[in-house]
CSV table of C-alpha atoms in Angstrom, one decimal:
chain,number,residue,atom,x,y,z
A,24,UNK,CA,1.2,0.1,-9.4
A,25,UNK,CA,0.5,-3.2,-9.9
A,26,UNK,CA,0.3,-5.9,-7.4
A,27,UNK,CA,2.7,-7.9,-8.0
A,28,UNK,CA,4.6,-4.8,-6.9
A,29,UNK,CA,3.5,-6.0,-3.3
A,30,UNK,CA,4.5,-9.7,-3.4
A,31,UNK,CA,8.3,-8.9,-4.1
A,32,UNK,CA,10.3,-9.5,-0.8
A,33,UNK,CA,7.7,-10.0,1.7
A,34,UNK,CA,8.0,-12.4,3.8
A,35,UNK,CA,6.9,-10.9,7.2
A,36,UNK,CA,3.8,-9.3,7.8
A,37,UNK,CA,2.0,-7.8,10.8
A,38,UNK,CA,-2.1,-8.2,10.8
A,39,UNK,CA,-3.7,-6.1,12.6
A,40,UNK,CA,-7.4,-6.7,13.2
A,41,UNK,CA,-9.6,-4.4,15.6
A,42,UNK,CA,-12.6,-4.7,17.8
A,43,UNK,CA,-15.0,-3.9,14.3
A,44,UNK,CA,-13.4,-6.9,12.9
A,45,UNK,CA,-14.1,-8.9,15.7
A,46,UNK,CA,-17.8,-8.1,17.2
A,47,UNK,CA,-21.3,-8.6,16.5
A,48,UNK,CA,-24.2,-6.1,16.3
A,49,UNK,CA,-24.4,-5.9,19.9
A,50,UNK,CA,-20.5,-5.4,20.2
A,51,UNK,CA,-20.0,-8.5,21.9
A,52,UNK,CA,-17.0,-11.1,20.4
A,53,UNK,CA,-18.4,-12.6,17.8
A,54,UNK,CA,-16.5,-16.6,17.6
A,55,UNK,CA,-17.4,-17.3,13.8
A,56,UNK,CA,-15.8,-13.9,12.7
A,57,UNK,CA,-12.3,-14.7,14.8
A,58,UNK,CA,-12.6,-18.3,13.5
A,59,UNK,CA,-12.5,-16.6,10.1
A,60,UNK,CA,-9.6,-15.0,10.3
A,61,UNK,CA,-7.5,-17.4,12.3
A,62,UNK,CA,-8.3,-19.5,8.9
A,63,UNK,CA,-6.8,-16.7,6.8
A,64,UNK,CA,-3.7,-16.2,9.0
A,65,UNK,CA,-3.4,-20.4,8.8
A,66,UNK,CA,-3.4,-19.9,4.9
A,67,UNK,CA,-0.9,-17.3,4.8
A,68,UNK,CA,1.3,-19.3,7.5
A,69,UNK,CA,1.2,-22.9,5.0
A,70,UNK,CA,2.5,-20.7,2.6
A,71,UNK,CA,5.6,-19.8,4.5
A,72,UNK,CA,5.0,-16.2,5.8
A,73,UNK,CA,5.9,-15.3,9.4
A,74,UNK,CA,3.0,-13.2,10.7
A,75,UNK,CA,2.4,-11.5,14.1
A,76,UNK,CA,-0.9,-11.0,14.9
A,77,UNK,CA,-2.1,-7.4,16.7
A,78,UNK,CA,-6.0,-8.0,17.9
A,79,UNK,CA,-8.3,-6.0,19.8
A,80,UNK,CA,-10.8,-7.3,21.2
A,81,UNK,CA,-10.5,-8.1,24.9
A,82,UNK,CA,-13.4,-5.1,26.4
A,83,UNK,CA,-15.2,-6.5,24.2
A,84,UNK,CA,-15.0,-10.5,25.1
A,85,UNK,CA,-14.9,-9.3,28.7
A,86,UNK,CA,-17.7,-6.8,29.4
A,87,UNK,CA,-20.8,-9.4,29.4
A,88,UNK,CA,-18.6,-11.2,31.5
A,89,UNK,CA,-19.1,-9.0,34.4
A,90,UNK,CA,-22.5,-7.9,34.2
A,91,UNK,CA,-22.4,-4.8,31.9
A,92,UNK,CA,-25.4,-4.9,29.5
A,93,UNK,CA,-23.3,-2.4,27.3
A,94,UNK,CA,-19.4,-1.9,27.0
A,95,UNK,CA,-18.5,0.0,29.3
A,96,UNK,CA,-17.6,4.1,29.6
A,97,UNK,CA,-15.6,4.4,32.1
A,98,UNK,CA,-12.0,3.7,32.6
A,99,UNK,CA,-12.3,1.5,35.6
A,100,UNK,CA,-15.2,-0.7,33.6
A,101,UNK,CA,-13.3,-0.9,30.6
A,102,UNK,CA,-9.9,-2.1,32.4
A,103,UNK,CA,-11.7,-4.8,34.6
A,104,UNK,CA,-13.6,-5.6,30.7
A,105,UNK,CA,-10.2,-6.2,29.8
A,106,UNK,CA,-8.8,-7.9,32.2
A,107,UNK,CA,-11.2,-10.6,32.1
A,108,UNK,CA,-11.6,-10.5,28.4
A,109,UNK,CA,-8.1,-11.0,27.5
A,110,UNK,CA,-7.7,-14.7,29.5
A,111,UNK,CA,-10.8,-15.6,26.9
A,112,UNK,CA,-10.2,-13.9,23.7
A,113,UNK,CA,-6.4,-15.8,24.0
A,114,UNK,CA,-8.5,-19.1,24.7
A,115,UNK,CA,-10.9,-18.9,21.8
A,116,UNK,CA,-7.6,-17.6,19.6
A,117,UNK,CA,-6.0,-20.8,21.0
A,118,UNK,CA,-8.5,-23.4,20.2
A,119,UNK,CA,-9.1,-21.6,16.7
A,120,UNK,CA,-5.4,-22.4,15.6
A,121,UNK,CA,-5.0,-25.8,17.3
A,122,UNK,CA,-7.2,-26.9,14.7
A,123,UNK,CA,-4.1,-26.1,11.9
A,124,UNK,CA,-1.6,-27.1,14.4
A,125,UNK,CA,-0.3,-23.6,15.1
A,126,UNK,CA,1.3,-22.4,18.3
A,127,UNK,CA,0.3,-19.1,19.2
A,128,UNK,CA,2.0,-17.1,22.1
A,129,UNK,CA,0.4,-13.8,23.8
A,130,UNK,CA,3.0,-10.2,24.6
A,131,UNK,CA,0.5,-7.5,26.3
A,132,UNK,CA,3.0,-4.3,25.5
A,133,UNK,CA,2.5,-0.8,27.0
A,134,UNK,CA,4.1,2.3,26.0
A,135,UNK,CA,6.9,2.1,28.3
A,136,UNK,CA,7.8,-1.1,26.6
A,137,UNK,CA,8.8,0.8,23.5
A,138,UNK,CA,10.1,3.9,25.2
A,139,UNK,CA,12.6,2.0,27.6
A,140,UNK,CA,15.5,0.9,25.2
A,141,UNK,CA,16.5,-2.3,27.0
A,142,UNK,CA,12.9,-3.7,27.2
A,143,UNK,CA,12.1,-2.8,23.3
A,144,UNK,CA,15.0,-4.7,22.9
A,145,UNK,CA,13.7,-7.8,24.9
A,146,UNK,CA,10.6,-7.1,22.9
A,147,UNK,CA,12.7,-7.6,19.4
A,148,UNK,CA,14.4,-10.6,20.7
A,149,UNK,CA,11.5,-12.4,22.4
A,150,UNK,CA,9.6,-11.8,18.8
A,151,UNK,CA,12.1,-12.9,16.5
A,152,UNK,CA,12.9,-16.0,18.6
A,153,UNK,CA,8.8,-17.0,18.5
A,154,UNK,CA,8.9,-16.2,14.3
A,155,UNK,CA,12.1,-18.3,14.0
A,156,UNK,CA,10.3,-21.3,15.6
A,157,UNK,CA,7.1,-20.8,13.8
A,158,UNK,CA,5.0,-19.7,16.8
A,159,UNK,CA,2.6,-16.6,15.4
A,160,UNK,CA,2.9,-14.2,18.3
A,161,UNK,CA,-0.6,-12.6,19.3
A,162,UNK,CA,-0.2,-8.9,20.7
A,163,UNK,CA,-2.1,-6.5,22.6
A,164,UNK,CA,-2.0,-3.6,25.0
A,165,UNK,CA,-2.0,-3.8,28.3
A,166,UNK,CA,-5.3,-2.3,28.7
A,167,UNK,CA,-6.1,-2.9,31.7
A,168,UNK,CA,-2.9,-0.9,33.4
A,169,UNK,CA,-2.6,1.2,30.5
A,170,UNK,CA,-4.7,4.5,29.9
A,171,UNK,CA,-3.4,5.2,26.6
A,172,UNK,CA,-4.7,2.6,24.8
A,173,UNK,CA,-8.6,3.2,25.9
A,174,UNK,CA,-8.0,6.4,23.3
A,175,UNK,CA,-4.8,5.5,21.4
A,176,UNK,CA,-6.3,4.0,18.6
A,177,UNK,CA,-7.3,0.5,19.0
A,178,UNK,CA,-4.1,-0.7,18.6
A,179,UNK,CA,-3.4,0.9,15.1
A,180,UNK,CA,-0.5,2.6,16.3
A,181,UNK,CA,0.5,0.0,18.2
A,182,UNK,CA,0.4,-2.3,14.6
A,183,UNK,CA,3.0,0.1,13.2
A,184,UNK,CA,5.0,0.0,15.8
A,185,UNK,CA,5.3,-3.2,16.1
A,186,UNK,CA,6.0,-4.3,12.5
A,187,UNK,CA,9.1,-1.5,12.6
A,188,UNK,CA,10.3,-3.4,15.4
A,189,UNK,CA,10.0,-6.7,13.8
A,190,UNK,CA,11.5,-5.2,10.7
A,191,UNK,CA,8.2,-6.4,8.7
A,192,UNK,CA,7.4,-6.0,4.7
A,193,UNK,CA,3.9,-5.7,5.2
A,194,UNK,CA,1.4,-4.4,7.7
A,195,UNK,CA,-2.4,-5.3,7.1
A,196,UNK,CA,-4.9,-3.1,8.7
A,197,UNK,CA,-8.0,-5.1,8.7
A,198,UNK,CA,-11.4,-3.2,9.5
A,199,UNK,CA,-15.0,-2.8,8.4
A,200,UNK,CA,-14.5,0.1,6.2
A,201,UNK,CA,-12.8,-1.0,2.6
A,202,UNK,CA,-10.5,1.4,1.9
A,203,UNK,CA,-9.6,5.1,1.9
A,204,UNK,CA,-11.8,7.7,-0.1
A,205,UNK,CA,-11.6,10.8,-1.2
A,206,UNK,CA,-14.6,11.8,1.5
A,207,UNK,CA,-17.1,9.7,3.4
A,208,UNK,CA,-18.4,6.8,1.3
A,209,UNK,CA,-21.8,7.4,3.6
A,210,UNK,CA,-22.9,10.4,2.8
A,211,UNK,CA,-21.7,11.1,-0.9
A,212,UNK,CA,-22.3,8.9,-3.1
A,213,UNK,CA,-19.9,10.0,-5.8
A,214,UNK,CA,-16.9,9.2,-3.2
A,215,UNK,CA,-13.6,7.5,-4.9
A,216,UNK,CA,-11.4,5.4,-3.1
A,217,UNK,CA,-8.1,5.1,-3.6
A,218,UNK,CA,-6.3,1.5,-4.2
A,219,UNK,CA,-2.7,2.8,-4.2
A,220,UNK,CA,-0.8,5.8,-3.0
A,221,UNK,CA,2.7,6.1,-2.9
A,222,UNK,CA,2.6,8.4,0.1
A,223,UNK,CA,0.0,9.5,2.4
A,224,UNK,CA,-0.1,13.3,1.8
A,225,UNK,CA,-0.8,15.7,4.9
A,226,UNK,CA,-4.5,16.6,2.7
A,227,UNK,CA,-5.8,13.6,3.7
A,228,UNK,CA,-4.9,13.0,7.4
A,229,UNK,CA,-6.0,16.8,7.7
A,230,UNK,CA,-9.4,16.3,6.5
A,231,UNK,CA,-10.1,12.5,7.8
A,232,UNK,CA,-12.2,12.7,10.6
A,233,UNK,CA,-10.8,11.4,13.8
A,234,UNK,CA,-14.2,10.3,14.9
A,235,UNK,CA,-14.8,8.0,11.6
A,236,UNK,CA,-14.8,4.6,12.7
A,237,UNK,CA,-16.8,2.0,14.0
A,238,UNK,CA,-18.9,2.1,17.7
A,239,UNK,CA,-17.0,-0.4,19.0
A,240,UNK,CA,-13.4,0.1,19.0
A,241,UNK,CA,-11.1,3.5,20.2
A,242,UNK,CA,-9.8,3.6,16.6
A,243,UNK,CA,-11.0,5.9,13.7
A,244,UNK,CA,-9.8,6.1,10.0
A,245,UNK,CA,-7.9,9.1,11.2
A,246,UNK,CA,-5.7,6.6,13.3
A,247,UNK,CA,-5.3,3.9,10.9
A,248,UNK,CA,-3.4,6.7,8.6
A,249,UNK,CA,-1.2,8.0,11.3
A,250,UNK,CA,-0.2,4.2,11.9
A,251,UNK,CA,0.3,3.8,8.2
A,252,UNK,CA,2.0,7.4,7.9
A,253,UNK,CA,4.5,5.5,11.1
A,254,UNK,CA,5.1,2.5,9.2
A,255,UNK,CA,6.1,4.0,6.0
A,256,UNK,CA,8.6,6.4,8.0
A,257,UNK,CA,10.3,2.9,9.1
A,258,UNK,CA,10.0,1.2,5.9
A,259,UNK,CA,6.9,-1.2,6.2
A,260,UNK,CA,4.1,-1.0,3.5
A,261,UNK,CA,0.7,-0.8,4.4
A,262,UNK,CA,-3.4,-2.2,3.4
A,263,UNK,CA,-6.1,-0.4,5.0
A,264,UNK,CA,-9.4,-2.8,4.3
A,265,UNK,CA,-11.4,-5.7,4.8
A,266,UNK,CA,-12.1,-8.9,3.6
A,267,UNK,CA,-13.6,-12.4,3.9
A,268,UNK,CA,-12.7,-16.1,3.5
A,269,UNK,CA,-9.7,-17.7,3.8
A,270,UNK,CA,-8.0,-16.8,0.7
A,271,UNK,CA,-9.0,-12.8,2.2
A,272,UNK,CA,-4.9,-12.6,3.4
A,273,UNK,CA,-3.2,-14.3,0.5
A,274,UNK,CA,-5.3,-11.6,-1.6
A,275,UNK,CA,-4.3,-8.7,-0.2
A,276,UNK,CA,-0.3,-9.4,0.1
A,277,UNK,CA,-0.8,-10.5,-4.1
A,278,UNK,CA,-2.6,-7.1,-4.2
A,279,UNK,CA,-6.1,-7.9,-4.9
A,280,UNK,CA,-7.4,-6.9,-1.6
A,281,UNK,CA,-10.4,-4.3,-0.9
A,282,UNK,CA,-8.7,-1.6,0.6
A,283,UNK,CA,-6.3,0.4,0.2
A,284,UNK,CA,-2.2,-0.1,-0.8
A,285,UNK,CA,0.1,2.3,0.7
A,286,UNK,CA,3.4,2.6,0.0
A,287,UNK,CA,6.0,2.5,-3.2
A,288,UNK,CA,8.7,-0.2,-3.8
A,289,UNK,CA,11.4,2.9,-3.4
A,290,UNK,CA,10.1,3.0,0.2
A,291,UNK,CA,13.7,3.0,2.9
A,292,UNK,CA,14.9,0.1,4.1
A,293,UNK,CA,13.2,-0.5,8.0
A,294,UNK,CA,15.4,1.3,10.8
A,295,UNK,CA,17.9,-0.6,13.1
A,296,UNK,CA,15.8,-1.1,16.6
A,297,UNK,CA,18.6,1.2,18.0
A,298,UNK,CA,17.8,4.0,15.8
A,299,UNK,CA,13.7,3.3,16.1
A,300,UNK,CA,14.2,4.2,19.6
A,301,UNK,CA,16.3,7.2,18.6
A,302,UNK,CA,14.1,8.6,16.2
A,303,UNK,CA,10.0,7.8,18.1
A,304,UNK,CA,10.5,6.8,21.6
A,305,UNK,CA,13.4,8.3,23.4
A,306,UNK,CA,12.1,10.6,25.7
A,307,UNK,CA,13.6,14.4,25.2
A,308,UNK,CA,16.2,15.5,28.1
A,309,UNK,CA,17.9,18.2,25.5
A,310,UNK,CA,18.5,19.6,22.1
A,311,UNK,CA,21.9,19.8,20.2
A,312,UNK,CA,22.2,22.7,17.5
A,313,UNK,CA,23.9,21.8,14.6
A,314,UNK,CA,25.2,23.8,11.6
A,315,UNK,CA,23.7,23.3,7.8
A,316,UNK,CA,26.5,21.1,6.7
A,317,UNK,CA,26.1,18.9,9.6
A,318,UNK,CA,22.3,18.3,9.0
A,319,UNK,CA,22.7,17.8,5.0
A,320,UNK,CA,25.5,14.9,5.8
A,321,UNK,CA,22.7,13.3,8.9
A,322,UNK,CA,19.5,13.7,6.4
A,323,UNK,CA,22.2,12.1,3.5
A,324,UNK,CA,24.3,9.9,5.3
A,325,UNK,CA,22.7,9.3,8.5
A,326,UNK,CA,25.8,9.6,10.0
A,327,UNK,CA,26.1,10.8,13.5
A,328,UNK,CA,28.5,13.8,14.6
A,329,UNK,CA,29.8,14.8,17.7
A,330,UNK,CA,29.6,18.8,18.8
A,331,UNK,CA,33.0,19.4,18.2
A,332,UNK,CA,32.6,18.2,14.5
A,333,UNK,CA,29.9,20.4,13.6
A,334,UNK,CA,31.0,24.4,13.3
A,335,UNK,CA,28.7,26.3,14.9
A,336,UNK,CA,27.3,24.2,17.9
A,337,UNK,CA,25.5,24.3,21.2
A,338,UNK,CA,24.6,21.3,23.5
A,339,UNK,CA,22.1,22.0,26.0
A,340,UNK,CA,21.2,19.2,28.5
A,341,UNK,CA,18.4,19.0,30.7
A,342,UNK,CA,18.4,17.0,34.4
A,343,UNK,CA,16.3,14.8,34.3
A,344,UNK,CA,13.0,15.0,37.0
């Protein structure tokens, strides 16, 4: 594949940088690394790309804050962290992007937010309206009501999500580890990385450590390749890597990035909002069985039958709790 494969039609891209990306050597935000990407998101802005930004970092901006000599351990410590680390990791993300004139606006989503079909709507509408008018939307869980994201993933998952909703070309998982190998890059040294896949094969989310990641954050490799194995299921291509300078972004979309590219230009078209709701967030209150013929004309068409359509069928629903 080569990258101009990954320039054609993108023109909306979700970055996605975590706590790693973010921190120092004592875990606390470090300014000059955020400074350094807000330059690389202004780049890839001047050159007409709508971008949402997904950034961890809030425990750690927070936790000195209150005292803690270490980020904290426990939930509580890590939701206060939070709490006051959000209101300054926005203000430093807001005087960073003054400087290049860009309007930034903050949406702190749950899980509920996706799983409730009328507020993943408001969700899609709220972020289209900000892209329209050229505002770069900055987005983060709710960490300090939700419990999920303390071991979800540092916001991986939530990247993916996000850029289905959005109906993105491109989501860029930026971290300190540059790429996907075949095994751990630390303790063999004849490891090969990959720079394209066309899929992301069951192999190598079966044998990627969840644990391999950085101290800092709640996300692994392990979780940066379900998030991209999400995305490609709603049509959005995805980088796993790093990179520095301003020209880092612009880079990686032309397909010169250290990391690694996944996805193939035959990937499906991104998934109506509607059916994104359908297919990973609606919660399960029954099961419909459906004959053969009825399944080959969903899994070809995507059309959806009623019952009395299908030959031999049974609808079973469940009351709700």
């Amino acid at each position: 594949m080569k990258g101009k494969d990954w320039i054609m039609n993108t023109k909306r891209v979700v970055v996605k940088i975590g706590s790693s990306s973010l921190t120092d050597a004592h875990g606390q935000l470090d300014a000059e690394k955020l400074e350094d990407h807000v330059a690389a998101i202004a780049r890839l802005a001047s050159s007409g790309y709508q971008i949402v930004l997904v950034s961890s970092g809030a425990i750690a901006a927070g936790y000195s804050g209150l005292g803690y000599p270490a980020r904290p351990v426990t939930i509580a410590g890590k939701q206060a962290a939070a709490a006051v680390g959000q209101v300054m990791l926005l203000n430093h993300y807001a005087r960073a992007f003054h400087k290049y004139g860009i309007t930034i606006a903050q949406l702190l989503l749950a899980r509920q937010d996706f799983e409730r079909r009328e507020q993943m709507s408001h969700a899609y509408s709220a972020l289209s309206e900000l892209l329209k008018r050229s505002v770069i939307p900055i987005i983060n869980e709710n960490d300090s009501v939700s419990l999920e994201e303390l071991t979800f993933g540092d916001n991986d998952m939530l990247s993916a999500l996000v850029s289905g909703l959005i109906h993105a070309d491109f989501l860029a998982i930026l971290t300190d580890v540059n790429g996907l190998y075949d095994k751990n890059p630390n303790e063999y040294d004849d490891a090969i990385r990959y720079h394209y896949l066309d899929q992301l094969p069951d192999h190598l989310l079966n044998e990627t450590s969840a644990a391999s990641g950085s101290k800092v954050g709640t996300g692994g490799m392990k979780s940066k390749l379900c998030a991209a194995r999400t995305a490609l299921s709603l049509g959005v291509r995805t980088f796993i890597g790093t990179g520095k300078g301003t020209d880092k972004l612009v880079a990686i979309i032309k397909g010169e990035g250290d990391g690694t590219y996944i996805g193939s230009r035959e990937l499906k078209p991104s998934l109506k909002v509607s059916k994104q709701w359908i297919a990973l967030h609606s919660p399960v209150s029954g099961k419909i069985e459906i004959d053969d013929g009825a399944v080959q004309a969903l899994m070809e068409k995507g059309k959806v039958y009623c019952p009395p359509a299908c030959g031999k069928s049974r609808v079973i629903f469940m009351p709700e709790k």
